[in-house]
Amino acid sequence: MSTRLAQGGRLIDRSKPKNFTFNGKRMKGYEGDTLAAALLGENQMLVGRSFKYHRPRGIVASGAEEPNALVNMGQGGRFEPNQRVTTTELFDGLTCTSQNHWPSLEFDVGVVNNYAARFLPAGFYYKTFMAPAAAWKHVFEPIVRQSAGLGKVPTEADVDRYEHFYYHTDVVVIGGGVAGLAAALAAGRSGAKVLVMEQTHHWGGRAPVDGGEIDGQSVEDWIAATLAELEGMENVTLRTRMMGSGVYDHGYVLGYERVADHTPGDGRPRHRLWRIRTKQIVTATGAIERPLSFAGNDIPGVMLASAVRDYVVNWGVSIGDRTVVVTNNDDAYRTALALKEAGLEVPVILDARDEATGPLAEAARDAGIRVEPGRAIAKVNGGKRVTGVSICLQAGEGAALEEIPCDAVAMSGGWSPVVHLWSHCGGKLIWDEAQAHFRPDPDRAPTGHDGEAFVVTAGAASGAMSLADTLENAYEAGKTAAKAAGGKAVRKAGPKAEAEEAQPMAPVWIMPQGAGPQKRMKMWLDYQNDVKVSDVQLAAREGYESVEHTKRYTTLGMATDQGKLSNINGLAVLSDALGQPIPATGTTTFRPPYTPISFGAIAGEARHEIFQPIRRTPMHQWHEEAGAYMEPVGHWRRPYCYAKPGETNEQAVHREVLNTRERLGLLDASTLGKLIVKGPDAGKFMDMMYTNMMSTLAVGKCRYGLMCTENGFLSDDGVVARIDEDTWLCHTTSGGADRIHAWMEEWLQTEWWDWKVYVANVTEQFAQVAVVGPNARKLLEKLGGMNVSKETLPFMQWADGKIGDFDARVYRISFSGELSYEIAVPASQGRAFWDTLLEAGEELGVMPYGTECLHIMRAEKGFIMIGDETDGTVIPQDLGLNWAISKKKEDFLGKRAQLRSHMTDPARWKLVGLETLDGSVLPDGAYAVGEGDNVHGQRNMIGRVTSTYYSPTLKKGIAMGLIKHGPDRMGEVVDFPTVDGSNTVIKARICDPVFYDKDGEKQNV
Amino acid sequence: MLILECPYCGVMADETDLHGGGEAHLKRFGPGSSDDDFETYLFHRKNPKGVHFERWRHVSGCGKWFHAARNTMTLEVYGTYSAQTTEPPKAIVNAVKKKHPEWEGWT
Amino acid sequence: MSNAVSALQGASFDGYCKVEEAGLTGMITLRGELASAGVAKAVKAVTGAAMPGQGQITEGAKGRAGWMSPDELLLIVDHADAPAVVQAASTSLAGEHALVVNVSDARAVFRVKGAACREVIAKLAPADTSVMQPGMLRRTRIAQIPAAFYLEDDETAVLVCFRSVAQYAFDLLKDAAKPGGEVFG
Amino acid sequence: MRRYSAFAIAREAARYHQGWERAWASPKPKKKYDVVIVGAGGHGLATAFYLGKNFGITNVAIIEKGWLGGGNTGRNTTIIRSNYLQDPSAAIYEKARSLYETMSQDLNYNVMFSPRGVMMLAQTEHEVRGYERTAHANALQGVKTEFISPQRVKELVPIMNINGPRYPVLGALWQARAGTARHDAVAWGYARACSDMGMDIIQKCEVTGVRQSGGKVTGIDTTQGQIDCDKLAMVVAGNAGHLAEMAGFRLPMESVALQALVSEPIKPCIDVVVMANTVHGYMSQSDKGELVIGGGTDGFNNYTQRGSFHHIEETVRALVETFPIISRLKMLRQWGGIVDVTGDRSPIIGKTPLGNCFINCGWGTGGFKSIPGSGWAMAETVAKGEPGSLAAEFGLNRFTEGRFIDESVAAGVAH
């Protein structure tokens, strides 16, 4: 059983116990524990079930590479599935439950898959479940989905907050082990600005567990001294609980800071995502130990040798009383020695190498440990917990030589540098035969914006596996990075350790070497996804030869640990099956993040009210208080209508239309774009931007204008006012101001840069109100100020002056067909102006109206709306707007495009009015059909509805639409099939799109 | 996540402060041009695997358009320069040539 | 005019930095040939400030002048003076190609006060705030909107954005300055 | 080819699965083929498959510079739908969708087509009108879609917040017979079937030149030597521009990065595919339990298969806002593909300026869902030397004539 030892544990504080629960069971650990250590301290080895076969799963590792030990953590708004216990700090009150089983962890029905495992090899689902055709969706898929999936689904919204932080620096050091600290020391001494991040909450990494001396001090003392020196450097920033999550192009690094995971509810943001720009990156990310592939290597109690050592040394936790060590390298001997020193039994060290020599093997023998070279594990015995191992010759086929009872197995298959961050942005790897691992190729580093390398690896991440080599490599890496980032040369010597003698490791990919198919079906490569040696071999046999094919076919390395333990072993097995060297097989692509990061952190502050900006006009608050139903228009919110109590939105809209037509309406038109175009060449420029001739517009006058893209399509419209000899003011649509402003700047800066024109966007400088209806003039005259009579300010003119006390610019323009003034006042006075108009207008029957009323009134008048009559495929000619296209101009944007054959095709759909024979309202988006089908067997369509409304003014449905040969078919009736399931066809007559006041008399009074 | 030096502001601007505008140095064809020329102007793009001359706007900075010579395979930036030119300046061309002697030129 | 109000009417928030809307501020966009003597003269006349160089903001007796782009300045004056300043500058530049417009009401202005003012902005803006010193102006974005900022002194950052998104900007700054969110210290 | 079935699995289990044969052969290239297809992604393999199946042309090589199915076929978010607006798009995507329905049986390879339904959320009044328009068009095009109410949206996706403070859900365009499939299996299934017909799939073979004589293509140079052919089909997505340049013409196309990501797996919580175009994000849940998430493209030419992180942020925040329960879930992996985007964002299928050389590219973000329809149409074009009705409107000449097929009309982004 695993247990807390009476002594030891360099990271825990036994005076500070922490209570937690696992599956409802009350447990205790200490401050400094990871959840994994605390669970093991309470003899909770079994923590979950595997993905496919639902096999019992125990803790295998002590860090980010853990594939098995994922739990549901927390409750309610802090519930989180798939929390890795090896990277979770213990805190008081933590609650967690195990995953992927039913009804319980101990008795899981899903384990039937395990008994059928033989019938469920890699890719079995591609070969079956095909008949009958509907069975996949209705029978098999639901079963697969329910049985997969690991963690439980959260049910409540997150109660925590998250934030981002931009940081700019010269050097980022990722990893706070001795390599990271040595690199930071070098970089810090250069004077460069350095950020050092460590994913755990303690510095020094695994070196203190391994022991040794640096510069004559113990590793632990050196770490303390180095931290003190770094903390004293103003140019160095140290952060713990921050993981280097990803390296992106041009020196962009994501740092995932888990600010308050261990102190939930303390008011701090839970996570902070650092978005770092740096000149250089040092990845001191260490190495990960590989498992060995032997039959039963997934039984709880089989653990990485380094992890066994970590638990004893760091947390005073023993994994078992009797631990068999199995290895192909020297390092695992340290585990045996550490266990021995803690008073635990190590019945045997099985060393797959032919001989076990060197100081560590000697030390083990001196400590009285039996060392068996050339031996392997034939099979692990046990179900939910190891009970013993059968041992055999590594060189043989697995005949058992001896049974050894034990309750834990510590395995070591060698070490692989953590190359993820190096590789994220294109760093290449080379195969190191001696260490049997891929390590970064320093000659093929990721390159940055200047084409130079921007990532350097340090220590074990470079493949430097001894303390001495690590320090030397890391200090050098720090110097290199600092120099490349513009730091001063560093002369001070780096830290040193004594070189140690070591026996070379031997690559051992399966154990024993000659294991047959039965054994290979019990050798796990990927513990979480249940991928075995036999699966990879099957993939190779079936032709899934590329490493990516094998990965995808078997799901090797696709689990939540992304293959940190399994990838190299899998590659080796695949290479062996293909009879090619490992480098010829290559690796799969390393993609961010290094370990999973929360969606909350990625979203950052962009939640709820600040999910996206809302643009507000100066009258916005009034609209909200008036209970307006607001609709998004770009980032603006505009009142759709102002429903009164008891009124539907539709009723409100109709009331607003009638009131405006009969009395007086007010529209907040502030969102309309307003661009000033000024300069000696402004007229010439305006003539290029608009299809109309704008250069001839007289000062004081207004003209409706159209803008097209270079591709000929209508993109925006609005009224242009000539302000003075060299100044124009262009109104754009509400959504168009920024777009059209950018469009104008683009042409001025990149095509006609010698033209003397300046543009300024003054949209938000003004609050603009449309005062509309027969009583409009009465209202303005009541307020006093400027003369707004028909004579002084006729239709399509503008004037500056005063309305009441307000400085105003008044445009006599109309989008409703009524007598209408659009009045611009400074935005700071917009609300006061609005209030004034409402108050003074009360006796004249004033009512505010919204966008839907605006739309109906313009449709009654046959005015087009950008976004309704246009959709990016419509040219002005389609809309009968030829009158607004100058024929005198040689050129304007879109002119050439409109000459192409399809644009001049007489069969293009053209704008007409539509009225149903029964007065009903045509559905939005309805299409008109002609005779028969097209080549695709689709009904022939001859047109469509672009705008359709009930006209309260005319008391019937009115619509506009684009119809093939439409203007030539006035009076004809066309069919619009419905899609409401009624299978009916609505008949509508083609008519003039101007339904109301055809001669425009009302607006011109 | 690119950073480009805005030649007007002199700052290294984050990609999120910028807006990409596609291939640079296109020649505009207007009324009177052939269908082929017009199509080429509007649609045909070099889309090279390698050195690309392209337009960027420092949209939340100075608002100005500028040009960049950038490699689409490595994302290396050889330099940025004013948008008020019909061809890349010599210094930029030389910077590219220095890195890629085999490069065939910008046209 | 007495009934003029700023977007948030001086709203403020006390976090680990204080965030406050600065109220009505006069702002003028001046576009022109910045190297011309006429522009320098006009700027001096209306603000008392010297011509700012690239990335700079200068201060004079009557206001500030910020470099916005190679052909654009932002003049900051008293709100009430803005129309007159526009008039004066326009008149002064009548002889050359220039555009002077009042944008006072198109903007909202915030002050972030406290030792960590750079840090608060760094949660929202991709620009390097650590290198910012009084006298420098940076145009960038905060979260999803464009913004410009400069330092009045080492512990007071002034941030300018469009008026329509004033509430959004204020909410962002509040969120960034919320106690518990301190990054350093 | 020995058929796959539950019986075959039982048979093989008895001998520890030692008897499975190769899914596809790994031959050396012959000197000459009737048709050489460049690109062994879904589209290239499907083209080959229908050349064989519909036209009996089997002297075919499919040349692949990497590994088959290793481009966008293996990098997408596996959505299959046909609720397109324009006639030619609706026709080819619906053809594809209907072929997906029987693909597992046609190929004897379970591609796990799951017609679980795709909904496209309408979150502005404008979007409501746009999707109502699509629903009308689809009805006439024979594509079964409907515009559904917010309440129905909530029933289908209980984890969705339909009353978000920013963009409440006003309804959705719903295609019940749309869904997802296992992307790799599509490539593998086609490859196995093509190989079985005697076609040569040649992996790790990069094209270095296009040979021509008298204005007609005669063959290609590759890293495995010269290969002659009567007809050449270029089906290489983002690399089409590069290949076209070798053949001496340019395309109205640019290559940009498109990104996707998955969460850690959780138990089933969303049974349909949800696309939210106003806020730029879409999400479904794979059979493994991962939330599969995609968003928009980068704004610059890029061949690195790496995108910019701010697009991931934009997508994730949109989905956290739409599905608040995912906030504490974690992103497991992000990746990028290179998509080929044309001037009107619709694909190109048809002849090229070079005789007997045909092109299929420009699928942009719509590649996976179109694979069988695209292969069907391309095979017809190659076999007959002229595009058939499915492909006719997707020719290169539309850019000269201004006769675009623009789907952005209906939605901001289309995936």
mmCIF file of N, CA and C in Angstrom, chain A residues 879-910:
data_model
loop_
_atom_site.group_PDB
_atom_site.id
_atom_site.type_symbol
_atom_site.label_atom_id
_atom_site.label_comp_id
_atom_site.label_asym_id
_atom_site.label_seq_id
_atom_site.Cartn_x
_atom_site.Cartn_y
_atom_site.Cartn_z
ATOM 1 N N LEU A 879 -30.513 48.021 -59.252
ATOM 2 C CA LEU A 879 -31.497 48.658 -58.384
ATOM 3 C C LEU A 879 -32.150 49.852 -59.057
ATOM 4 N N GLY A 880 -31.929 49.969 -60.350
ATOM 5 C CA GLY A 880 -32.541 51.100 -61.055
ATOM 6 C C GLY A 880 -31.942 52.424 -60.635
ATOM 7 N N LEU A 881 -30.695 52.387 -60.200
ATOM 8 C CA LEU A 881 -30.068 53.612 -59.714
ATOM 9 C C LEU A 881 -29.173 54.244 -60.776
ATOM 10 N N ASN A 882 -29.430 53.918 -62.028
ATOM 11 C CA ASN A 882 -28.597 54.470 -63.101
ATOM 12 C C ASN A 882 -28.528 55.991 -63.048
ATOM 13 N N TRP A 883 -29.603 56.594 -62.540
ATOM 14 C CA TRP A 883 -29.609 58.070 -62.446
ATOM 15 C C TRP A 883 -28.520 58.596 -61.514
ATOM 16 N N ALA A 884 -28.043 57.722 -60.636
ATOM 17 C CA ALA A 884 -27.002 58.154 -59.697
ATOM 18 C C ALA A 884 -25.621 57.741 -60.181
ATOM 19 N N ILE A 885 -25.534 57.243 -61.392
ATOM 20 C CA ILE A 885 -24.234 56.862 -61.944
ATOM 21 C C ILE A 885 -23.886 57.833 -63.055
ATOM 22 N N SER A 886 -22.843 58.580 -62.814
ATOM 23 C CA SER A 886 -22.471 59.602 -63.790
ATOM 24 C C SER A 886 -21.994 58.950 -65.083
ATOM 25 N N LYS A 887 -22.497 59.445 -66.172
ATOM 26 C CA LYS A 887 -22.023 58.939 -67.455
ATOM 27 C C LYS A 887 -20.917 59.812 -67.995
ATOM 28 N N LYS A 888 -20.750 60.968 -67.362
ATOM 29 C CA LYS A 888 -19.728 61.891 -67.863
ATOM 30 C C LYS A 888 -18.340 61.525 -67.355
ATOM 31 N N LYS A 889 -18.291 60.812 -66.242
ATOM 32 C CA LYS A 889 -16.973 60.562 -65.627
ATOM 33 C C LYS A 889 -16.270 59.421 -66.352
ATOM 34 N N GLU A 890 -14.977 59.621 -66.578
ATOM 35 C CA GLU A 890 -14.187 58.577 -67.218
ATOM 36 C C GLU A 890 -14.006 57.383 -66.300
ATOM 37 N N ASP A 891 -13.961 57.683 -65.017
ATOM 38 C CA ASP A 891 -13.563 56.619 -64.082
ATOM 39 C C ASP A 891 -14.209 56.878 -62.733
ATOM 40 N N PHE A 892 -14.566 55.855 -62.073
ATOM 41 C CA PHE A 892 -14.857 55.875 -60.636
ATOM 42 C C PHE A 892 -14.683 54.452 -60.151
ATOM 43 N N LEU A 893 -14.555 54.257 -58.868
ATOM 44 C CA LEU A 893 -14.320 52.919 -58.343
ATOM 45 C C LEU A 893 -15.519 52.038 -58.665
ATOM 46 N N GLY A 894 -15.263 50.969 -59.352
ATOM 47 C CA GLY A 894 -16.338 50.048 -59.722
ATOM 48 C C GLY A 894 -16.770 50.166 -61.171
ATOM 49 N N LYS A 895 -16.372 51.249 -61.826
ATOM 50 C CA LYS A 895 -16.878 51.476 -63.190
ATOM 51 C C LYS A 895 -16.405 50.379 -64.149
ATOM 52 N N ARG A 896 -15.107 50.079 -64.105
ATOM 53 C CA ARG A 896 -14.588 49.074 -65.030
ATOM 54 C C ARG A 896 -15.260 47.719 -64.790
ATOM 55 N N ALA A 897 -15.447 47.410 -63.514
ATOM 56 C CA ALA A 897 -16.041 46.111 -63.174
ATOM 57 C C ALA A 897 -17.446 45.990 -63.744
ATOM 58 N N GLN A 898 -18.158 47.107 -63.738
ATOM 59 C CA GLN A 898 -19.567 47.065 -64.182
ATOM 60 C C GLN A 898 -19.701 46.900 -65.689
ATOM 61 N N LEU A 899 -18.562 46.891 -66.380
ATOM 62 C CA LEU A 899 -18.590 46.691 -67.828
ATOM 63 C C LEU A 899 -18.400 45.231 -68.219
ATOM 64 N N ARG A 900 -18.126 44.348 -67.238
ATOM 65 C CA ARG A 900 -17.904 42.939 -67.569
ATOM 66 C C ARG A 900 -19.199 42.280 -68.044
ATOM 67 N N SER A 901 -19.039 41.184 -68.775
ATOM 68 C CA SER A 901 -20.189 40.633 -69.493
ATOM 69 C C SER A 901 -21.347 40.272 -68.572
ATOM 70 N N HIS A 902 -21.022 39.680 -67.421
ATOM 71 C CA HIS A 902 -22.121 39.265 -66.550
ATOM 72 C C HIS A 902 -22.832 40.465 -65.921
ATOM 73 N N MET A 903 -22.094 41.573 -65.774
ATOM 74 C CA MET A 903 -22.676 42.764 -65.145
ATOM 75 C C MET A 903 -23.634 43.481 -66.100
ATOM 76 N N THR A 904 -23.396 43.298 -67.391
ATOM 77 C CA THR A 904 -24.245 43.990 -68.360
ATOM 78 C C THR A 904 -25.296 43.049 -68.951
ATOM 79 N N ASP A 905 -25.339 41.850 -68.409
ATOM 80 C CA ASP A 905 -26.304 40.857 -68.885
ATOM 81 C C ASP A 905 -27.729 41.360 -68.642
ATOM 82 N N PRO A 906 -28.541 41.465 -69.692
ATOM 83 C CA PRO A 906 -29.911 41.966 -69.492
ATOM 84 C C PRO A 906 -30.762 41.050 -68.616
ATOM 85 N N ALA A 907 -30.301 39.814 -68.422
ATOM 86 C CA ALA A 907 -31.096 38.878 -67.613
ATOM 87 C C ALA A 907 -30.830 39.019 -66.118
ATOM 88 N N ARG A 908 -30.015 40.009 -65.731
ATOM 89 C CA ARG A 908 -29.792 40.186 -64.288
ATOM 90 C C ARG A 908 -31.112 40.518 -63.592
ATOM 91 N N TRP A 909 -31.213 40.051 -62.363
ATOM 92 C CA TRP A 909 -32.412 40.357 -61.586
ATOM 93 C C TRP A 909 -32.409 41.842 -61.224
ATOM 94 N N LYS A 910 -33.565 42.493 -61.406
ATOM 95 C CA LYS A 910 -33.617 43.951 -61.183
ATOM 96 C C LYS A 910 -34.733 44.327 -60.214
#
